[in-house]
CSV table of C-alpha atoms in Angstrom, one decimal:
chain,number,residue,atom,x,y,z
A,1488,UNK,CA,26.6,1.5,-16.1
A,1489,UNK,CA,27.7,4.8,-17.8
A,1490,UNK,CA,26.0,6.7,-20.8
A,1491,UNK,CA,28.4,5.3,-23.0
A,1492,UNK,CA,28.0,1.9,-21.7
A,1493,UNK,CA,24.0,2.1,-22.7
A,1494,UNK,CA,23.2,0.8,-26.1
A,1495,UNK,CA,19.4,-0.2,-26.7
A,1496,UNK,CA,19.3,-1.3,-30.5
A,1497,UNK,CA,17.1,-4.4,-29.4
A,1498,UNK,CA,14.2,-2.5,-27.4
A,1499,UNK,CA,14.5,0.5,-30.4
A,1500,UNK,CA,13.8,-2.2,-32.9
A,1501,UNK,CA,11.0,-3.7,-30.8
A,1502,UNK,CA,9.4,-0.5,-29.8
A,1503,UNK,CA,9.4,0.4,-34.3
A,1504,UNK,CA,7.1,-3.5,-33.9
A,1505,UNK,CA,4.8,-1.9,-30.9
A,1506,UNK,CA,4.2,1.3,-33.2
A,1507,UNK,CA,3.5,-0.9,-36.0
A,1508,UNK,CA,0.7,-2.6,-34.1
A,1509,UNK,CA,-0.4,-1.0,-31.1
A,1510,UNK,CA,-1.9,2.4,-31.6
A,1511,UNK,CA,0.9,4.8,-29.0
A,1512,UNK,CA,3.5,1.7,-29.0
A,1513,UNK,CA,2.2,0.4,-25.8
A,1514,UNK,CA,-1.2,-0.3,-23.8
A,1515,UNK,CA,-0.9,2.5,-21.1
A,1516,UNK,CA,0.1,6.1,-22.4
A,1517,UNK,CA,1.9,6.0,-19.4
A,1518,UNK,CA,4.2,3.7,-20.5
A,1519,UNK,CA,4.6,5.3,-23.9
A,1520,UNK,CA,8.5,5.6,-25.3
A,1521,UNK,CA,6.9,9.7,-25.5
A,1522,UNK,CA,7.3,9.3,-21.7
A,1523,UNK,CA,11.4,8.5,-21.8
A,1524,UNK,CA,14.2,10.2,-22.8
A,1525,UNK,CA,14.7,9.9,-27.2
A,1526,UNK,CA,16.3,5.9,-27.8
A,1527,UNK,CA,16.4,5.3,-24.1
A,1528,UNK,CA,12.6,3.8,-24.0
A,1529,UNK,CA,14.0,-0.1,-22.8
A,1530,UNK,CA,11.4,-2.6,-23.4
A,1531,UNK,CA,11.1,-5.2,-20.5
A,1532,UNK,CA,12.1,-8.6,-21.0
A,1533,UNK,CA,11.3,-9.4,-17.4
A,1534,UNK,CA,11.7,-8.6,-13.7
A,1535,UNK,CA,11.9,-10.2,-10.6
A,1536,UNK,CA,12.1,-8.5,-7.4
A,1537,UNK,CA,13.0,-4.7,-7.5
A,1538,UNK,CA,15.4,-5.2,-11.0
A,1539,UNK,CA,13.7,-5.6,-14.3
A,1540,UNK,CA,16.0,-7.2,-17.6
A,1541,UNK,CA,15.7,-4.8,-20.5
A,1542,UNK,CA,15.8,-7.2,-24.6
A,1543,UNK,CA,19.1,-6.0,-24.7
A,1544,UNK,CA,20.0,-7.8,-21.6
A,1545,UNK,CA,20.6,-4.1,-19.4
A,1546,UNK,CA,19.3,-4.3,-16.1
A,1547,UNK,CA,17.5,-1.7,-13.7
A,1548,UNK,CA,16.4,-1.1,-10.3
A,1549,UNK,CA,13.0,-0.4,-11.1
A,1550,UNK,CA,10.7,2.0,-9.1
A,1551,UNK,CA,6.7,2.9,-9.6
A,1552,UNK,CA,6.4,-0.9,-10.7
A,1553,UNK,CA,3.8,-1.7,-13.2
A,1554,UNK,CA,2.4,2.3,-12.9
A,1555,UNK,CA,2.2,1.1,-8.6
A,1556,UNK,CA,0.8,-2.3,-9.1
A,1557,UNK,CA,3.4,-4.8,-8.5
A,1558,UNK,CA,4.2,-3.3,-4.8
A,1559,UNK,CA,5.7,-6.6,-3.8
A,1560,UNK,CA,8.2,-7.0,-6.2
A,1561,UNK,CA,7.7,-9.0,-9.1
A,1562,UNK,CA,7.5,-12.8,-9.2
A,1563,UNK,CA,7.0,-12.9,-5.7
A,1564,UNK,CA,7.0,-16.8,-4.4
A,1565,UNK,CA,4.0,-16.2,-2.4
A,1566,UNK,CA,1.7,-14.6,-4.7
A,1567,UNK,CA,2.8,-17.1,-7.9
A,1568,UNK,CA,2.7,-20.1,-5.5
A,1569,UNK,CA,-1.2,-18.8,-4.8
A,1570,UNK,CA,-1.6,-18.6,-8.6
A,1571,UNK,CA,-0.6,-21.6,-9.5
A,1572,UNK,CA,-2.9,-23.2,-7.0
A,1573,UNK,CA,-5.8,-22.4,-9.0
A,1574,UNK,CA,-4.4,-22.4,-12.6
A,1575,UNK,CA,-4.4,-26.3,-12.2
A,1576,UNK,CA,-7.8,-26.1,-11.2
A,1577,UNK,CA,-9.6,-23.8,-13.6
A,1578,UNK,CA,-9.8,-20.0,-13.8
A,1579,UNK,CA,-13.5,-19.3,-15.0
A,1580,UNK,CA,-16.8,-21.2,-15.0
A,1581,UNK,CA,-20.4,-21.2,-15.6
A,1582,UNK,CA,-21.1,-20.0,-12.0
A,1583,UNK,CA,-19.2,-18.6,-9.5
A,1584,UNK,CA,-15.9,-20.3,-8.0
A,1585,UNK,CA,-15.8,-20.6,-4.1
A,1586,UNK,CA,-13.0,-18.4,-4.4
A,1587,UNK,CA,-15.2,-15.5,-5.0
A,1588,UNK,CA,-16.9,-16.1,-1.5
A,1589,UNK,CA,-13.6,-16.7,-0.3
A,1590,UNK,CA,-11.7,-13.3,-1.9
A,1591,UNK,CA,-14.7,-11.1,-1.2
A,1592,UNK,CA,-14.7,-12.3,2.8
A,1593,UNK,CA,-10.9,-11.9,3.0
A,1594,UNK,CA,-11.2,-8.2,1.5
A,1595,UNK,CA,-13.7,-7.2,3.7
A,1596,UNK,CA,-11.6,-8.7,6.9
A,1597,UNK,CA,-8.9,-6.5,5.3
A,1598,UNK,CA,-11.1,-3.1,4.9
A,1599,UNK,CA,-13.7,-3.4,7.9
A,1600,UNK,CA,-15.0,0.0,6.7
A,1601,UNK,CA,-16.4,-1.5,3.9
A,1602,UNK,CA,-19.5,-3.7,3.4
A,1603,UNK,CA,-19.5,-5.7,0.3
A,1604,UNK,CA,-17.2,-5.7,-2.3
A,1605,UNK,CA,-17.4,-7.1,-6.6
A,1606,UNK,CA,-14.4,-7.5,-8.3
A,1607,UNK,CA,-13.7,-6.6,-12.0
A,1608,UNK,CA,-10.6,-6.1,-13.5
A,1609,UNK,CA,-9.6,-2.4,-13.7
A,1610,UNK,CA,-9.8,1.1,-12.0
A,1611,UNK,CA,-12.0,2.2,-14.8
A,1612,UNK,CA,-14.4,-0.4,-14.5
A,1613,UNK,CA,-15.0,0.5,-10.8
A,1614,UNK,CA,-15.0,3.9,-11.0
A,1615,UNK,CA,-17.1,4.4,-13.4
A,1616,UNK,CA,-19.3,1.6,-11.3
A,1617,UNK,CA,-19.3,3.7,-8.9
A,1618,UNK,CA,-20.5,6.9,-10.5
A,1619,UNK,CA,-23.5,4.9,-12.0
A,1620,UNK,CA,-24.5,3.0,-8.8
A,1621,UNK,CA,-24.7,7.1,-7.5
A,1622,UNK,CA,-26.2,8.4,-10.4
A,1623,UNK,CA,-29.0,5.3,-9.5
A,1624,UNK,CA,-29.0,5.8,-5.9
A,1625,UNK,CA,-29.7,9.7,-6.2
A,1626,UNK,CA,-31.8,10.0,-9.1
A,1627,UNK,CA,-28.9,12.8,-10.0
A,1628,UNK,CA,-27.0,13.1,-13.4
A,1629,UNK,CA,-23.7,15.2,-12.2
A,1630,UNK,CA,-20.6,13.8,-11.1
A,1631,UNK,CA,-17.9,16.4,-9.1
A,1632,UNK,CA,-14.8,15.2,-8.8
A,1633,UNK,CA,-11.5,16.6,-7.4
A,1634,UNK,CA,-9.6,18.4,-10.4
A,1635,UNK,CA,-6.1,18.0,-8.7
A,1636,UNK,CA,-6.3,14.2,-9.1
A,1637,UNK,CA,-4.9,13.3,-12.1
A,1638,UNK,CA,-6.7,10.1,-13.2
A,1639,UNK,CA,-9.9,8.6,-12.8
A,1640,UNK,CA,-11.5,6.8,-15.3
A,1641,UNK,CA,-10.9,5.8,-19.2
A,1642,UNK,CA,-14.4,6.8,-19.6
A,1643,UNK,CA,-15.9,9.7,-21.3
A,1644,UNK,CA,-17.4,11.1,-17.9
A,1645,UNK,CA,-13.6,11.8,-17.0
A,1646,UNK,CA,-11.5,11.9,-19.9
A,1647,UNK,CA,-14.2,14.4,-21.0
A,1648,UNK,CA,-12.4,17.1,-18.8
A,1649,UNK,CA,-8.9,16.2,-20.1
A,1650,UNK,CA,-6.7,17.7,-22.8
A,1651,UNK,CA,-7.8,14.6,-24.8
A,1652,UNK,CA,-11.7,14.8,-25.2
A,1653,UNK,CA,-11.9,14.3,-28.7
A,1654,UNK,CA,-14.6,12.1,-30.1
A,1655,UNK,CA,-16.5,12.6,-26.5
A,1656,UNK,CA,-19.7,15.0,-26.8
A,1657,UNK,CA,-19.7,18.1,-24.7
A,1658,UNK,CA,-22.7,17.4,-23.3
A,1659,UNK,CA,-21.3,13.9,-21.0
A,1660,UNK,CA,-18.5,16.4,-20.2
A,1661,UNK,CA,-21.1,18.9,-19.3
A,1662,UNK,CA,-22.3,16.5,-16.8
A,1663,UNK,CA,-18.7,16.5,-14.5
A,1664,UNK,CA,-17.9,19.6,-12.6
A,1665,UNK,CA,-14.7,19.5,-10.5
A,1666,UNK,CA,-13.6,21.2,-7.1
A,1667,UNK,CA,-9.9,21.8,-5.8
A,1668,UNK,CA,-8.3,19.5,-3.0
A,1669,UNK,CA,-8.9,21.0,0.5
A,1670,UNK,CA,-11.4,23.6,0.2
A,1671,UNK,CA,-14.4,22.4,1.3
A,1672,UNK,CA,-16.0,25.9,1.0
A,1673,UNK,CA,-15.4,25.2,-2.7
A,1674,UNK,CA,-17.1,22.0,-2.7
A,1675,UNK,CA,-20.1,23.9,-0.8
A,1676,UNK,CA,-20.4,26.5,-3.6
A,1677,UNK,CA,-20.4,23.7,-5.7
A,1678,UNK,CA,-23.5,22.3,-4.3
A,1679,UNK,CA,-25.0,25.6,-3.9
A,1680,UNK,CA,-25.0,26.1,-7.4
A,1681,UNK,CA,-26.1,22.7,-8.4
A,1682,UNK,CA,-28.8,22.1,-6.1
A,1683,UNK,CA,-29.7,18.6,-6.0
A,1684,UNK,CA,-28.4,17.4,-9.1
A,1685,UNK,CA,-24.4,15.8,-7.9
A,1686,UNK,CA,-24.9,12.2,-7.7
A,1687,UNK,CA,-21.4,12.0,-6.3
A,1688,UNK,CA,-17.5,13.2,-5.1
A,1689,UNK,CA,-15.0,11.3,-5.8
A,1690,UNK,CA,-11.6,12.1,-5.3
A,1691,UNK,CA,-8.4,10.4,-3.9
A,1692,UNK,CA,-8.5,10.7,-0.7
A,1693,UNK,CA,-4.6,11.9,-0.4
A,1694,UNK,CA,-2.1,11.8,-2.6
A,1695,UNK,CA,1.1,13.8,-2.8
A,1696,UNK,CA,-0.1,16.5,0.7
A,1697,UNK,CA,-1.9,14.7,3.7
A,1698,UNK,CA,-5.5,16.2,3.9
A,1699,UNK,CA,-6.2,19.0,5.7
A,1700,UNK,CA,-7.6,18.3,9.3
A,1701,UNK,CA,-11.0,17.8,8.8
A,1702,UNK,CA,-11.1,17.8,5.5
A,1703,UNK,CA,-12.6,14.3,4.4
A,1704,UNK,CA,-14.6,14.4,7.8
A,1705,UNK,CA,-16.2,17.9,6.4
A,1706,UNK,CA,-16.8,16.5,2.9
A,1707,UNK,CA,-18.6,12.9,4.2
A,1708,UNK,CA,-20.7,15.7,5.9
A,1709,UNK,CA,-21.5,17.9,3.0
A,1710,UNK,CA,-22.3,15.4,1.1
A,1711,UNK,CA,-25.0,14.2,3.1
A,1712,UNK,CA,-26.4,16.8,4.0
A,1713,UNK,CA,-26.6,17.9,0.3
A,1714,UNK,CA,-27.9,14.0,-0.6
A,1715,UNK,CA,-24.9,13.0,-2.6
A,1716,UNK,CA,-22.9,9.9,-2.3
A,1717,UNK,CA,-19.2,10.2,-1.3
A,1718,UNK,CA,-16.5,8.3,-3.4
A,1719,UNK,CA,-12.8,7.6,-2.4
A,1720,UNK,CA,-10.4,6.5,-5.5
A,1721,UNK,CA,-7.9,4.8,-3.4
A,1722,UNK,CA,-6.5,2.6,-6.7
A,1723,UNK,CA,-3.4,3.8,-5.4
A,1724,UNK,CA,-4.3,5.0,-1.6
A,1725,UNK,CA,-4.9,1.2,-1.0
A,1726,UNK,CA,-2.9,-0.9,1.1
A,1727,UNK,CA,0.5,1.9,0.7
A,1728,UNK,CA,-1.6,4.3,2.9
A,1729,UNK,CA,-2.5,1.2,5.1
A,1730,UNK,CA,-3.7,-2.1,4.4
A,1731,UNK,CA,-7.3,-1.0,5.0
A,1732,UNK,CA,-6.6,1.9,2.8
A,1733,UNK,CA,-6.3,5.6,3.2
A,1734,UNK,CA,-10.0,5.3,5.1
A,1735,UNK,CA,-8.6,3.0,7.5
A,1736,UNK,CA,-5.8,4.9,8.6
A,1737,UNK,CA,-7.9,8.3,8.7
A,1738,UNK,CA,-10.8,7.6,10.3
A,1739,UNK,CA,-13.4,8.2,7.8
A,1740,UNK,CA,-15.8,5.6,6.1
A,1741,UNK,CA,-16.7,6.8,2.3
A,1742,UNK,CA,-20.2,5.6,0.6
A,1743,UNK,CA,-18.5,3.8,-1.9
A,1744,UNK,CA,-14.5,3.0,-2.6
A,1745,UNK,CA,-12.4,1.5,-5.4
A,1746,UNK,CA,-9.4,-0.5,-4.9
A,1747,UNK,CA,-6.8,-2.0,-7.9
A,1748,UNK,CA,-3.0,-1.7,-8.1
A,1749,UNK,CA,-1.3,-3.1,-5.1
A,1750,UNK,CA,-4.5,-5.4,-5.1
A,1751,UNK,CA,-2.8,-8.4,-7.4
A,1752,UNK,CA,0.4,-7.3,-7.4
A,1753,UNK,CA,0.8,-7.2,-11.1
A,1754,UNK,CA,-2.1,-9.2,-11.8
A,1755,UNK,CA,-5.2,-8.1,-12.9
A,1756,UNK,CA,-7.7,-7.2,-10.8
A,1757,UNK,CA,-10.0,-4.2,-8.7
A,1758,UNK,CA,-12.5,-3.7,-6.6
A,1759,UNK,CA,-15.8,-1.4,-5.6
A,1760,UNK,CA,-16.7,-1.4,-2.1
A,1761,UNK,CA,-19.1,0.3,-0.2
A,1762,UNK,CA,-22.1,0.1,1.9
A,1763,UNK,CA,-24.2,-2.5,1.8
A,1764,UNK,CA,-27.3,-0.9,1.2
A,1765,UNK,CA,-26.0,0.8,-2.1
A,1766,UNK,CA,-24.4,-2.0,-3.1
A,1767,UNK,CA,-27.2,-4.1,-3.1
A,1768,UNK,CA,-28.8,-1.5,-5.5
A,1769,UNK,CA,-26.7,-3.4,-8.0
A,1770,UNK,CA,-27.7,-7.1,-6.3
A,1771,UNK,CA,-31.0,-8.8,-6.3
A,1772,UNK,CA,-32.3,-8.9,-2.9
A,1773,UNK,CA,-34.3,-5.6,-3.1
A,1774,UNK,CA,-37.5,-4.4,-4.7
A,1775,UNK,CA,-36.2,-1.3,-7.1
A,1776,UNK,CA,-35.0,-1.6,-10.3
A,1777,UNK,CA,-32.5,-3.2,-11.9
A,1778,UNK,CA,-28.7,-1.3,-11.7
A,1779,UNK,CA,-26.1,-2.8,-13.9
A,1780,UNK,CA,-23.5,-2.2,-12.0
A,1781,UNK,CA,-20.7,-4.6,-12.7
A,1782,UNK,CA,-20.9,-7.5,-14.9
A,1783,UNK,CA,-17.0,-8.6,-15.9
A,1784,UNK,CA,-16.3,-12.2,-18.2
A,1785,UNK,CA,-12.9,-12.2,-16.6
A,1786,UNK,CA,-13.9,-10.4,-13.0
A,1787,UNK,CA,-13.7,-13.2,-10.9
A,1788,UNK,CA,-11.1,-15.6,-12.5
A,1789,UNK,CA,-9.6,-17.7,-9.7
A,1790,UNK,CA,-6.0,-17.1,-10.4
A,1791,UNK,CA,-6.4,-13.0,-10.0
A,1792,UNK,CA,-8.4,-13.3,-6.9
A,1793,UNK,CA,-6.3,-15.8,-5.3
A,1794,UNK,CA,-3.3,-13.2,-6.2
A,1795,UNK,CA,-5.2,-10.5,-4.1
A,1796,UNK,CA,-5.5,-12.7,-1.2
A,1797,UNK,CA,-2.4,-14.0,-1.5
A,1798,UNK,CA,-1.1,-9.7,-1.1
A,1799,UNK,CA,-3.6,-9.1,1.7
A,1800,UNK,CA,-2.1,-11.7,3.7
A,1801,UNK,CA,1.4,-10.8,2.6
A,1802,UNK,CA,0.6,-7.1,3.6
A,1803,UNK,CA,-0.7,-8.2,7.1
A,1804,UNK,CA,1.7,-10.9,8.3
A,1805,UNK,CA,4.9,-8.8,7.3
A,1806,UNK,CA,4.4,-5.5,7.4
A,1807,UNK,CA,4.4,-4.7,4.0
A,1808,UNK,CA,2.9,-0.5,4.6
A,1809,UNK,CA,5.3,-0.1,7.5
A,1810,UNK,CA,8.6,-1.5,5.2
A,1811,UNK,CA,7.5,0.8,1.6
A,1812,UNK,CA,7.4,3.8,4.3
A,1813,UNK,CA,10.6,2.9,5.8
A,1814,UNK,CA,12.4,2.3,2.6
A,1815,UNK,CA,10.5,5.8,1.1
A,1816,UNK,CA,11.8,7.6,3.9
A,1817,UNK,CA,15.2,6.1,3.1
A,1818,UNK,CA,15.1,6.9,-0.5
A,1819,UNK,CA,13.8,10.5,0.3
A,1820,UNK,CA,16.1,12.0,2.8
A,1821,UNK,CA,18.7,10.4,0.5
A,1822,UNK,CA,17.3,12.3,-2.5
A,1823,UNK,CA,17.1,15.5,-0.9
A,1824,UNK,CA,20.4,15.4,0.4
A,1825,UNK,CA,22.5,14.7,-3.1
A,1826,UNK,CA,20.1,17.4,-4.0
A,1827,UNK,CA,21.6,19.7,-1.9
A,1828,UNK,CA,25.0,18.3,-2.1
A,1829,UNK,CA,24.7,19.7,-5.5
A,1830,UNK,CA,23.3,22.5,-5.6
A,1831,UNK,CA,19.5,21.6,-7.1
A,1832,UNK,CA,17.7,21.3,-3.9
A,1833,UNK,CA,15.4,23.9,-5.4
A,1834,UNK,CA,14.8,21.8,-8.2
A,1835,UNK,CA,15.0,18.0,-7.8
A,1836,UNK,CA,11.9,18.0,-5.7
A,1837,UNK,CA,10.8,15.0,-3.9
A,1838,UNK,CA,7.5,14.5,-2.7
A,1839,UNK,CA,4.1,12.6,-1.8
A,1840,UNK,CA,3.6,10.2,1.1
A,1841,UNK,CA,7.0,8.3,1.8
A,1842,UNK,CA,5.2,5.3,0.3
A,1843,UNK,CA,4.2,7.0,-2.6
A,1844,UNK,CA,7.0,9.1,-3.7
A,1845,UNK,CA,7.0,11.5,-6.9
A,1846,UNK,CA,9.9,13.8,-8.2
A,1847,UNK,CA,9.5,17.3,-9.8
A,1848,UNK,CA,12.3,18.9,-12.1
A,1849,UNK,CA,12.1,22.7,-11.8
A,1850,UNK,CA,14.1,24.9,-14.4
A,1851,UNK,CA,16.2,28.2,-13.1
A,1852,UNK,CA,13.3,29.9,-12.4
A,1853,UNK,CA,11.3,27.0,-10.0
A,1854,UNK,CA,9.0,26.3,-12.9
A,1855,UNK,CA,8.4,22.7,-13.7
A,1856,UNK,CA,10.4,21.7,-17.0
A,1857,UNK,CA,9.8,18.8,-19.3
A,1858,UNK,CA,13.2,18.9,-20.7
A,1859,UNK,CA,15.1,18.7,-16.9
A,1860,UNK,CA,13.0,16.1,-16.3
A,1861,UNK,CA,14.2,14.4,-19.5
A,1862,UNK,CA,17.7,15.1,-18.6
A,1863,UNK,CA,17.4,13.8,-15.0
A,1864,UNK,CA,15.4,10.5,-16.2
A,1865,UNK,CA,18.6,9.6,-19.1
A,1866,UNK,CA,21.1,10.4,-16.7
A,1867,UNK,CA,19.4,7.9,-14.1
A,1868,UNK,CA,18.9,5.4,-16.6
A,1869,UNK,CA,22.6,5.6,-17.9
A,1870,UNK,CA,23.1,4.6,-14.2
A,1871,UNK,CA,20.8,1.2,-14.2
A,1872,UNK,CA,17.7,3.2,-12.0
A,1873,UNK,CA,14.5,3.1,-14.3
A,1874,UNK,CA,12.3,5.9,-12.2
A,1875,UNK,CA,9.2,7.5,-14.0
A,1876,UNK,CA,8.7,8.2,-10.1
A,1877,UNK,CA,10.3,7.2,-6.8
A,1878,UNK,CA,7.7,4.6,-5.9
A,1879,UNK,CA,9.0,2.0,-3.6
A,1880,UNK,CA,8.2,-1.7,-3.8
A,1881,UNK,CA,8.7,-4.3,-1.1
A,1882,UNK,CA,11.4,-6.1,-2.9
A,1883,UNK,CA,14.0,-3.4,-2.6
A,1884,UNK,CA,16.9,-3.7,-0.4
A,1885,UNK,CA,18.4,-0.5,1.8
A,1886,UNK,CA,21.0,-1.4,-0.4
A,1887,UNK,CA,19.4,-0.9,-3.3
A,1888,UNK,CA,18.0,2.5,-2.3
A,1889,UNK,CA,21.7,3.6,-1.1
A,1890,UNK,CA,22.9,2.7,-4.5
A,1891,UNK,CA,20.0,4.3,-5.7
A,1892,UNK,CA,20.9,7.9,-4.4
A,1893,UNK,CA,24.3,7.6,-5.5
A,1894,UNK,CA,22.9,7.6,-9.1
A,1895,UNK,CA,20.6,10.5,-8.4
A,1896,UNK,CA,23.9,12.2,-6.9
A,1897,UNK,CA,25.7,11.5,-10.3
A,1898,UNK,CA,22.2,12.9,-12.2
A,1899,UNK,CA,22.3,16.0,-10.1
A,1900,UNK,CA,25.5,17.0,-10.8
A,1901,UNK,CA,24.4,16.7,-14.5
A,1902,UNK,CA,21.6,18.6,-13.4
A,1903,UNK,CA,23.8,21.7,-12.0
A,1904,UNK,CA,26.0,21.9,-15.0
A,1905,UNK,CA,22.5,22.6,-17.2
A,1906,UNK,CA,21.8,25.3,-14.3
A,1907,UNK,CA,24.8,26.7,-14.7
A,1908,UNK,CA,24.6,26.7,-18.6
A,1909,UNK,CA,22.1,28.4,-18.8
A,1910,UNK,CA,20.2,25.4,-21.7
A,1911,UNK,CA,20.0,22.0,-20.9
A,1912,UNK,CA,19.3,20.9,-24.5
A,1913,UNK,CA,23.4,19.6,-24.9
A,1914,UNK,CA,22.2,17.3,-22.3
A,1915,UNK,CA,18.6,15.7,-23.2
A,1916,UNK,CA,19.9,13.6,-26.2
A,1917,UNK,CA,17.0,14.7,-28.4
A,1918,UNK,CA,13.6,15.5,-28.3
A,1919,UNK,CA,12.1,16.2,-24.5
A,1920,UNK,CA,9.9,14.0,-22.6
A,1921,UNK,CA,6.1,14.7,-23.2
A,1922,UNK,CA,3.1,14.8,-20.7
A,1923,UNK,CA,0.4,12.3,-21.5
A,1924,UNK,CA,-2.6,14.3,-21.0
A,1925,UNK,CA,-2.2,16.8,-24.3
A,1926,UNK,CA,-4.1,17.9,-27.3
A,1927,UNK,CA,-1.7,17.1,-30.0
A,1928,UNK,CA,0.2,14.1,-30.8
């Protein structure tokens, strides 16, 4: 597929109808048309495997599936077979299903580190169960979380800290205080200077560099000793890290952890996990009070759950973790070498876990640029690769990650000609891509 080869009058005319109804044309900022290059915003007609179908029939190898969730591929046979199973039977009642029992004992077989486990049907809705189970549990009000992560929660104790906090009140952002991955002297001072009032940290525990050695060892520690709970986000750590999460394959057992993407593999559900004797704070087998902490309609329907189990067992019997990290290591070397084959190596940038790989786009001066990255994201589009990251899913081929590199090749060469110019803007097409988090529209 070449530039001139890409027409998208179908998917313009469709986004015009998103704008029209949905406030920000979609129901993720992330997957705003802001996000893509100007007209070259496809809209998905459907997927299956690694490729997605664009309404104007245009087809892609597609990477960071559903913002990391669909880590299978879509449609997979043995997830929809799973689904299908209990569509037939009923997805929600009046009491709970025996696929609750049934989901929550196969997640703990799957992360032994945790205890018990409820279900719900987003990040946010664990997260934010988790900082309220702390905030119980301590009889604190502050919440510290790691400032280098870049998403926690829809809710105003996080978005609070963003570029976006309007119509939040300063004093629930008041409440958060953050600390920088890797210094646990930071986290200390922290404490120091909030004396018994952090409920909790919660951070991922890794994302784009491994932790330092020690590092989430020395925080479960500080954060006992200072009486707070300790929080791992692994909504994205879980199952590509390992399949019993980034605290499986480190060694260390958080208070409390949330689970979601990868979980369903597209479909919609999370978890909170932790030990059992927080956890039951929010149960009814103890004498305190009451917690609400979570208490979902459409938390337990049987389709989503049998979806998760369906990818835990999928993960375990083939291997899934070891193949994303084989095919990431694939993709990446391949990357960095049509990098360098051009000339950019200093500015096509990949990195992150080889199961979670991101890309920077650095301008002459190493400086990261909105409108490179807008340049290399047409110029990989034109050549059928839709890649708002480098996020591998189990459905790709080595085939499809040579072919892959060859495009990036063909977008780095574009990429050295801006250099070289001196102005990318002949090459973006329009406006540049913009970051979500920002104060103006």
């Amino acid at each position: 597929m070449s530039g001139e080869e890409l027409r998208l009058p179908r998917s313009r005319a469709v986004n015009e109808r998103l704008h029209a109804a949905v406030p920000g044309g979609a129901h993720t900022y992330a997957k705003g048309d802001d996000q893509y290059p100007q007209d070259l915003a496809p809209v998905i007609d459907h997927g299956r495997g690694a490729r997605v179908w664009d309404v104007d029939g245009n087809e892609y190898l597609e990477y960071g599936s559903g913002l990391r969730s669909v880590s299978l591929g879509h449609a997979h046979p043995r997830v929809l077979e799973a689904v299908r199973r209990e569509l037939d039977r009923g997805s929600n009642f009046v009491r709970p299903s025996v696929v609750e029992a049934e989901a929550a004992e196969r997640f703990l077989a799957t992360v032994p580190t945790a205890e018990m486990v409820k279900f719900a049907k987003n990040g946010s809705d664990a997260t934010t169960a988790a900082v309220r189970l702390s905030r119980a549990v301590t009889g604190r009000r502050r919440v510290a979380l790691c400032a280098d992560h870049p998403f926690f929660s829809v809710d105003d104790w996080f978005i609070g800290t963003t570029p976006m906090p309007t119509g939040i009140p300063p004093e629930t952002t008041d409440l958060t205080v953050t600390f920088p991955y890797g210094d646990l002297a930071a986290v200390e001072a922290l404490f120091d200077r909030y004396p018994d009032e952090i409920a909790c940290l919660i951070l991922e525990p890794a994302t784009q560099t491994e932790p330092p050695p020690g590092y989430l060892q020395g925080l479960r520690d500080l954060a006992h000793r200072h009486g707070s709970v300790l929080v791992f986000d692994e909504m994205i750590t879980g199952f590509r890290w390992s399949e019993a999460g980034a605290q499986g394959l480190y060694g260390v057992t958080p208070d409390l952890s949330t689970f979601g993407k990868a979980l369903g593999n597209g479909f919609a559900v999370s978890a909170l996990a932790g030990r059992r004797e927080l956890m039951e704070w929010g149960g009814l087998r103890h004498d305190g009070d009451r917690v609400f902490l979570l208490s979902t309609t459409h938390g337990a329907e049987t389709h989503a759950l049998a979806a998760a189990m369906a990818v835990q067992t999928t993960y375990v019997e083939e291997g899934v973790t070891a193949r994303l990290h084989a095919l990431g290591e694939r993709l990446a070397a391949g990357v960095r070498d049509a990098a360098a084959a051009m000339g950019v190596a200093g500015h096509v940038v990949v990195r992150g876990r080889a199961s979670n790989l991101v890309f920077a786009t650095l301008d002459a001066r190493g400086l990261p640029s909105q409108e490179y990255r807008t340049l290399f994201l047409r110029s990989l589009l034109t050549g059928g690769v839709l890649a708002p990251s480098f996020v591998v899913s189990g459905a790709l081929e080595e085939a499809d990650v040579d072919r892959t590199v060859d495009v990036v090749g063909q977008a780095c060469a574009v990429y050295r000609k801006a250099l070289d110019a001196g102005d990318p803007t002949p090459w973006l097409g329009g406006r540049p891509v913009r970051p979500v988090f920002r104060r103006k529209v």
